[in-house]
Coordinates of C-alpha atoms in Angstrom, one line a residue:
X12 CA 11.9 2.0 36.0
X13 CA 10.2 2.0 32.6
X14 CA 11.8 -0.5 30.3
X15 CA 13.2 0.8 27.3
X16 CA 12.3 -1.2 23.9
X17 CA 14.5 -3.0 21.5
X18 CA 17.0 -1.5 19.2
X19 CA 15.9 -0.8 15.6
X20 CA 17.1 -3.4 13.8
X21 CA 19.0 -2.8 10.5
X22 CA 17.3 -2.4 7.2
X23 CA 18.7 -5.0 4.4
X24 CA 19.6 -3.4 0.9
X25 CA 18.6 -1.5 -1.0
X26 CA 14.9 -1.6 0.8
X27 CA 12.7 -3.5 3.2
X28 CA 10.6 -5.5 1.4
X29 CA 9.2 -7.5 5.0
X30 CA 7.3 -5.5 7.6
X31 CA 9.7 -8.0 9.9
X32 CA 12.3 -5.3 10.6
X33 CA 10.2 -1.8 10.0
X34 CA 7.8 -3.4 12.9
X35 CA 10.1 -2.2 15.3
X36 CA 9.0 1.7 14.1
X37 CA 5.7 0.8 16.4
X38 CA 8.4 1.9 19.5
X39 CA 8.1 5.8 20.5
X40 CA 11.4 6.3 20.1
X41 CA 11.3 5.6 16.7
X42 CA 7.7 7.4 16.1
X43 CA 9.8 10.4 17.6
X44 CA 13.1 9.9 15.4
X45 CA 10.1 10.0 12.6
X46 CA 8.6 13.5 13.1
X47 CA 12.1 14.7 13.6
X48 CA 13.5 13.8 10.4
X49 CA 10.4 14.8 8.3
X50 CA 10.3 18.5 10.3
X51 CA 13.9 19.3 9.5
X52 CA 13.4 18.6 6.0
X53 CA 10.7 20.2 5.7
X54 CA 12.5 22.9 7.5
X55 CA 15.5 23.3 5.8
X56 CA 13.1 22.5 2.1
X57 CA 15.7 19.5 1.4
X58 CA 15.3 17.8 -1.8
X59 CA 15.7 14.2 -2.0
X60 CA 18.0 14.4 -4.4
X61 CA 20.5 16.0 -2.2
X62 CA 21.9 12.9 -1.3
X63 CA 24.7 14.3 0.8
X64 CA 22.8 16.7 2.9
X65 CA 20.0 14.3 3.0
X66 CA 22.5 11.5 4.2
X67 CA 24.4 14.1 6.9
X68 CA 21.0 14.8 8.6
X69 CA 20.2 11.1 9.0
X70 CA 23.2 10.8 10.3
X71 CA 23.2 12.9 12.8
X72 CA 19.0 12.3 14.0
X73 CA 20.6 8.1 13.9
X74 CA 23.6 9.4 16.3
X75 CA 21.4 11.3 18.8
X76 CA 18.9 8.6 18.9
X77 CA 21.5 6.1 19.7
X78 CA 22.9 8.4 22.3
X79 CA 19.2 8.7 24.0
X80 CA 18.3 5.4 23.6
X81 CA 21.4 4.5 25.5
X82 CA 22.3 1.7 22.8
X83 CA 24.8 1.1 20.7
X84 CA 24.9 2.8 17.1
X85 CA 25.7 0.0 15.3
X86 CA 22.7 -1.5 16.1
X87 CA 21.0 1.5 14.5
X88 CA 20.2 1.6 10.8
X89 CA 23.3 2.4 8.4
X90 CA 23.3 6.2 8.0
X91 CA 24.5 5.5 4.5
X92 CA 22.1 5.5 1.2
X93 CA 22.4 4.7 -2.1
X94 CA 23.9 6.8 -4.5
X95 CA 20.5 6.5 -7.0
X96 CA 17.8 5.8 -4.6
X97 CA 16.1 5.4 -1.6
X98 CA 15.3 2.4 0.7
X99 CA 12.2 1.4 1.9
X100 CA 13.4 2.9 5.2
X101 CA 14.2 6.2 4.0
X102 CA 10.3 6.6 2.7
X103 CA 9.1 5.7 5.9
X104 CA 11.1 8.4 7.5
X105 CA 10.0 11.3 4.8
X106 CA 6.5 10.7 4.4
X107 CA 5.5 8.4 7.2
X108 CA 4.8 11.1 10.0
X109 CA 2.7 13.3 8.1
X110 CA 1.1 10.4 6.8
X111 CA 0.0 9.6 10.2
X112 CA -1.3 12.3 10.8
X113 CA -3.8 12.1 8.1
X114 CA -5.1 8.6 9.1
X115 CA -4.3 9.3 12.4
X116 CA -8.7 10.8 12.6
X117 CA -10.0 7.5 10.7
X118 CA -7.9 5.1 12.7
X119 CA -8.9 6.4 15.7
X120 CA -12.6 6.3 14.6
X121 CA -11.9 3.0 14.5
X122 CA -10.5 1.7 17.3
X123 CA -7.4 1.4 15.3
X124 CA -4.1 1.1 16.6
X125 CA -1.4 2.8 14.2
X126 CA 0.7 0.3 12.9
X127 CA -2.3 -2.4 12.3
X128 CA -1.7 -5.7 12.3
X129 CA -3.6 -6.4 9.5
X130 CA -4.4 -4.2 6.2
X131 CA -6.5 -5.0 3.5
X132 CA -7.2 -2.7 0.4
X133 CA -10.3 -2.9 -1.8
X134 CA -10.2 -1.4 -5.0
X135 CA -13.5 -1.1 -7.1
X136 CA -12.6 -1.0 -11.3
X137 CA -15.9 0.8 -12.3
X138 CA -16.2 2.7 -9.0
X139 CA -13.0 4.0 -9.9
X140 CA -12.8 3.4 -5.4
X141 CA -10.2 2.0 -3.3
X142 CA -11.5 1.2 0.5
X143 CA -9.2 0.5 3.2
X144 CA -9.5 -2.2 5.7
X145 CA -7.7 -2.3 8.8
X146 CA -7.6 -4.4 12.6
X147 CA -5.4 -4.6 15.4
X148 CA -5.9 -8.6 14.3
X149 CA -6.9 -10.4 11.1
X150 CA -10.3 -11.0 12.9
X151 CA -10.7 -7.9 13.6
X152 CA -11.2 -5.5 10.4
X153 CA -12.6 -2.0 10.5
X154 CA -13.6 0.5 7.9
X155 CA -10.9 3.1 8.0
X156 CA -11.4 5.3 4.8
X157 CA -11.6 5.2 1.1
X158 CA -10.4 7.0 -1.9
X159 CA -10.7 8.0 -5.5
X160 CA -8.6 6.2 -8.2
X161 CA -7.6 8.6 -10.4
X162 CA -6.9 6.1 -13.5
X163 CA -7.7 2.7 -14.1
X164 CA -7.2 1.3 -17.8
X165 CA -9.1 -1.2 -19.4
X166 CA -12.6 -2.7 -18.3
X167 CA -14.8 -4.4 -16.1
X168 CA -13.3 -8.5 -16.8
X169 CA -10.2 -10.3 -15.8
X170 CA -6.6 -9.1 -16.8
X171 CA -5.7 -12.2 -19.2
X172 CA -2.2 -11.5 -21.1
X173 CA 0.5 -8.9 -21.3
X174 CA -0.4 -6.0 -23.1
X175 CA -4.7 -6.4 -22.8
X176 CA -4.3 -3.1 -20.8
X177 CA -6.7 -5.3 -17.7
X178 CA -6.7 -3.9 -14.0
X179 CA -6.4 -7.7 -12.7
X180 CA -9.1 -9.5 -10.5
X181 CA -9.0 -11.4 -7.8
X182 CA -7.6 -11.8 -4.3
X183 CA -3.7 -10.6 -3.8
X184 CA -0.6 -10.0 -2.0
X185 CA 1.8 -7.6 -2.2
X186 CA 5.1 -8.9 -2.9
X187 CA 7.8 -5.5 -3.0
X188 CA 7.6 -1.7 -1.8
X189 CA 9.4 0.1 -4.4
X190 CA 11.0 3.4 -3.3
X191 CA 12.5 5.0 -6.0
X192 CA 9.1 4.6 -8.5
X193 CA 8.8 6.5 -11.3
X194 CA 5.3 7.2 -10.2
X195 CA 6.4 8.5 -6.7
X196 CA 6.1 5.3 -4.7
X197 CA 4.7 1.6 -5.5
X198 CA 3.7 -1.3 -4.1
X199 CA 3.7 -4.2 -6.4
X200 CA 1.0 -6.8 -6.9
X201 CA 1.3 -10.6 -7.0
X202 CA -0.6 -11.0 -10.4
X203 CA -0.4 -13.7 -11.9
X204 CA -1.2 -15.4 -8.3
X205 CA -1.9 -19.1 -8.6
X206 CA -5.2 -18.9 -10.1
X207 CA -4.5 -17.2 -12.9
X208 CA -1.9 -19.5 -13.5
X209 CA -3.8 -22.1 -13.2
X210 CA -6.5 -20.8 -15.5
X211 CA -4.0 -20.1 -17.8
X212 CA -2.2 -23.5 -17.9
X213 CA -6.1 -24.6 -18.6
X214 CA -6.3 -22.1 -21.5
X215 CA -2.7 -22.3 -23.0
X216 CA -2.0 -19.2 -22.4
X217 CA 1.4 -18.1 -21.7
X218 CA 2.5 -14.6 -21.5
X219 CA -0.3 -13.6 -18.7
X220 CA 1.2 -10.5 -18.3
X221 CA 2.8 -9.0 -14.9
X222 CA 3.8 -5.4 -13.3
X223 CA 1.0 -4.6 -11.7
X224 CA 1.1 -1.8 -9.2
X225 CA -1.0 0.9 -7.2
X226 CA 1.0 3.8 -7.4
X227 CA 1.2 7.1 -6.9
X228 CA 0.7 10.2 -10.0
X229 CA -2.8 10.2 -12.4
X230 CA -1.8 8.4 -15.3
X231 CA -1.6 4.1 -15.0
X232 CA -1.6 1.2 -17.8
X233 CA -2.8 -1.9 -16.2
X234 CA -2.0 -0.4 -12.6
X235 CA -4.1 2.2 -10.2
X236 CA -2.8 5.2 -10.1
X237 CA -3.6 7.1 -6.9
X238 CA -2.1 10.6 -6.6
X239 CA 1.2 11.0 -4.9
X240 CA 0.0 11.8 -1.1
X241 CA -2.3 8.6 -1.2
X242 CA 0.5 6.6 -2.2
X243 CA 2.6 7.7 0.6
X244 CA -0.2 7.2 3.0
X245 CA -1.4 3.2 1.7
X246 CA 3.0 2.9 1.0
X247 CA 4.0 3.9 4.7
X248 CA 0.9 1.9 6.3
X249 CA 1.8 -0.8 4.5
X250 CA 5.8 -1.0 5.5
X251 CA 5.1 -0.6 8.8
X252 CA 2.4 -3.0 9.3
X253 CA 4.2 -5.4 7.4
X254 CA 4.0 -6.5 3.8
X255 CA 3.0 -9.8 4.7
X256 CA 0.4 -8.8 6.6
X257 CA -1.4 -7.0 3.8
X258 CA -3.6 -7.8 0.6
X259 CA -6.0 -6.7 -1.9
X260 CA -9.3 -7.6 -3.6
X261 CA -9.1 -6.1 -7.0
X262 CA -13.2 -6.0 -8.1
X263 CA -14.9 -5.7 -10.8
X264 CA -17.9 -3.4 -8.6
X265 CA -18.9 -3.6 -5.1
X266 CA -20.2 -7.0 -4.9
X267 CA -22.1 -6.4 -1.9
X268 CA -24.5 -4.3 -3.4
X269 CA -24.8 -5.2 -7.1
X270 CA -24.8 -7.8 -9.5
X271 CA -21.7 -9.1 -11.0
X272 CA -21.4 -7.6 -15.1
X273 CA -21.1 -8.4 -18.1
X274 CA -17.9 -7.7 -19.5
X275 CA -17.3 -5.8 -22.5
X276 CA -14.7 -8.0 -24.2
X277 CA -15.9 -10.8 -25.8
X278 CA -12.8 -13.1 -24.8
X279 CA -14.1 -13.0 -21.2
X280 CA -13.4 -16.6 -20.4
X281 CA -16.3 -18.9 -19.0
X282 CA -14.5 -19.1 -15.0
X283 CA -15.3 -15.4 -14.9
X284 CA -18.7 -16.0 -12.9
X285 CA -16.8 -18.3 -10.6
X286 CA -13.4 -15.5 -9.9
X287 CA -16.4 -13.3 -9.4
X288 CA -17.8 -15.7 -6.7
X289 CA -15.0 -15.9 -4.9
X290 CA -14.4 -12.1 -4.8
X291 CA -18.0 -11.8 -3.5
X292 CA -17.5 -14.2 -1.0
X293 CA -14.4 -12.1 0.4
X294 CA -16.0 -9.2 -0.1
X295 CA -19.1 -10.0 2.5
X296 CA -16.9 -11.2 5.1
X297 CA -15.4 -7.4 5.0
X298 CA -17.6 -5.1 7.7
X299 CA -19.5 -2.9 6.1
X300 CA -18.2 0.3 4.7
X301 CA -19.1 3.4 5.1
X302 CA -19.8 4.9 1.2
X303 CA -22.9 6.6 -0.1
X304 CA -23.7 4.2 -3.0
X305 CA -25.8 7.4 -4.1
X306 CA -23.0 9.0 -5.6
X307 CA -22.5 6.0 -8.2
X308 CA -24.5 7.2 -10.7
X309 CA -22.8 10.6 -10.3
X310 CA -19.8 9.7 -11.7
X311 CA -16.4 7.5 -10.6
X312 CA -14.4 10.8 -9.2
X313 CA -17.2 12.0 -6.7
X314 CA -16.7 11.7 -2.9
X315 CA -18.0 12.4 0.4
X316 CA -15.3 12.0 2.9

């Protein structure tokens, strides 16, 4: 007899901010607790601001999974939500099947398992392009897709002090999933990470600035703003595969393919050209991606998908 898998363990609160426990959504019983939560609210056109109906149908999809699963509810996530948001959790169970099925075609291109192990987002300042990376093992990376950044502030150079307006750059973590976003859904970036601490220490500066998010909506200030469906497909991918198992390079350009610029500002500090080694080195140990470099000169919101 088949084996059944473990329990779903229970979420802390108010989100899941490690892929630790949302791991467990790789079991089919949990894939299939997915699709049925987002099809009856789709169904039944619940808003998420319903809290009590929205709570009543979890509750109920949580009790007949516990019943089929043969294990005990308690074991189960809390059926219970916060009165003024969402968890992590709750995301995962709106927007994470439909989500799958969009990147279900690229992943499987790929040779991808859904959950990866490993993620790894590119994003491209002046290509106004965000490639994503993915492997069923950190040695294993794949191509999966890319897409238009619908708004970027600043310019080409590093982000150097609250306020400057700077898309950072360098090599990052993500560090929280944030749920209840006022642009849809985040994830948050580790900027300052210890470099530009370090570089700032060296420089006396102090107030290096922080926030920094992709996101969905068109409108950012120091963040990339990425339209709402492509947050909830890079936000659920993420969560499930773990936030400590993803990262991003934040670029100036591709690297690869062309030389490193001049910035505009004339503050740009003189460890730029180094940062911009170390991107490129990053960068060329990626596979190669799959983008028409033609369509540069064309303008930052063409695409060929």
């Amino acid at each position: 007899m088949k084996s059944r898998p473990p329990a779903l363990p229970a979420p802390s609160r108010p989100g899941w901010h490690s892929g630790e426990e949302l791991r467990a959504t790789k079991h089919s019983q949990v894939y299939d607790y997915q699709v049925l939560f987002s099809k009856t609210i789709a169904a039944y056109r619940i808003r998420p601001r319903e809290h009590r109906i929205w709570n009543l149908v979890r509750a109920l999809l949580l009790a007949a999974l516990a019943l089929d699963a043969g294990h005990n509810a308690q074991a189960l996530p809390p059926a219970d939500l916060l009165e003024d948001g969402f968890s992590v959790y709750d995301r995962v169970l709106q927007y994470g099947y439909p989500a799958r099925l969009r990147l279900a075609p690229y992943l499987r291109a790929a040779g991808v398992d859904y959950p990866p192990q490993t993620v790894v987002l590119v994003a491209f300042k002046w290509e106004m392009r965000l490639e994503l990376y993915a492997g069923n093992s950190p040695d294993d990376l794949k191509f999966i897709r890319y897409y238009n950044v619908l708004a970027a502030s600043g310019s080409v150079g590093p982000k150097l002090r609250e306020g400057d307006r700077q898309v950072p750059e360098g090599i990052y973590r993500f560090t929280q999933l944030n749920p209840n976003s006022s642009f849809h859904l985040s994830l948050k970036v580790d900027y300052p990470n210890a470099f530009d601490r370090m570089m700032g220490n060296v420089e006396n500066r102090r107030n290096l600035g922080g926030g920094i998010f992709i996101h969905g909506g068109s409108e950012s200030a120091g963040c990339l703003a990425m339209s709402n469906s492509v947050a909830e497909e890079i936000f659920t991918l993420v969560a499930q595969s773990g936030l400590e198992n993803a990262s991003i390079i934040l670029s100036p350009v591709d690297l690869r393919r062309e030389a490193a610029p001049t910035p505009l500002e004339h503050d740009v500090p003189v460890w730029t050209p180094h940062l911009y080694a170390i991107i490129q080195r990053a960068l060329c140990a990626l596979p190669p991606s799959r983008v028409d470099t033609r369509l540069h000169a064309i303008g930052p919101t063409s695409t060929i998908q």
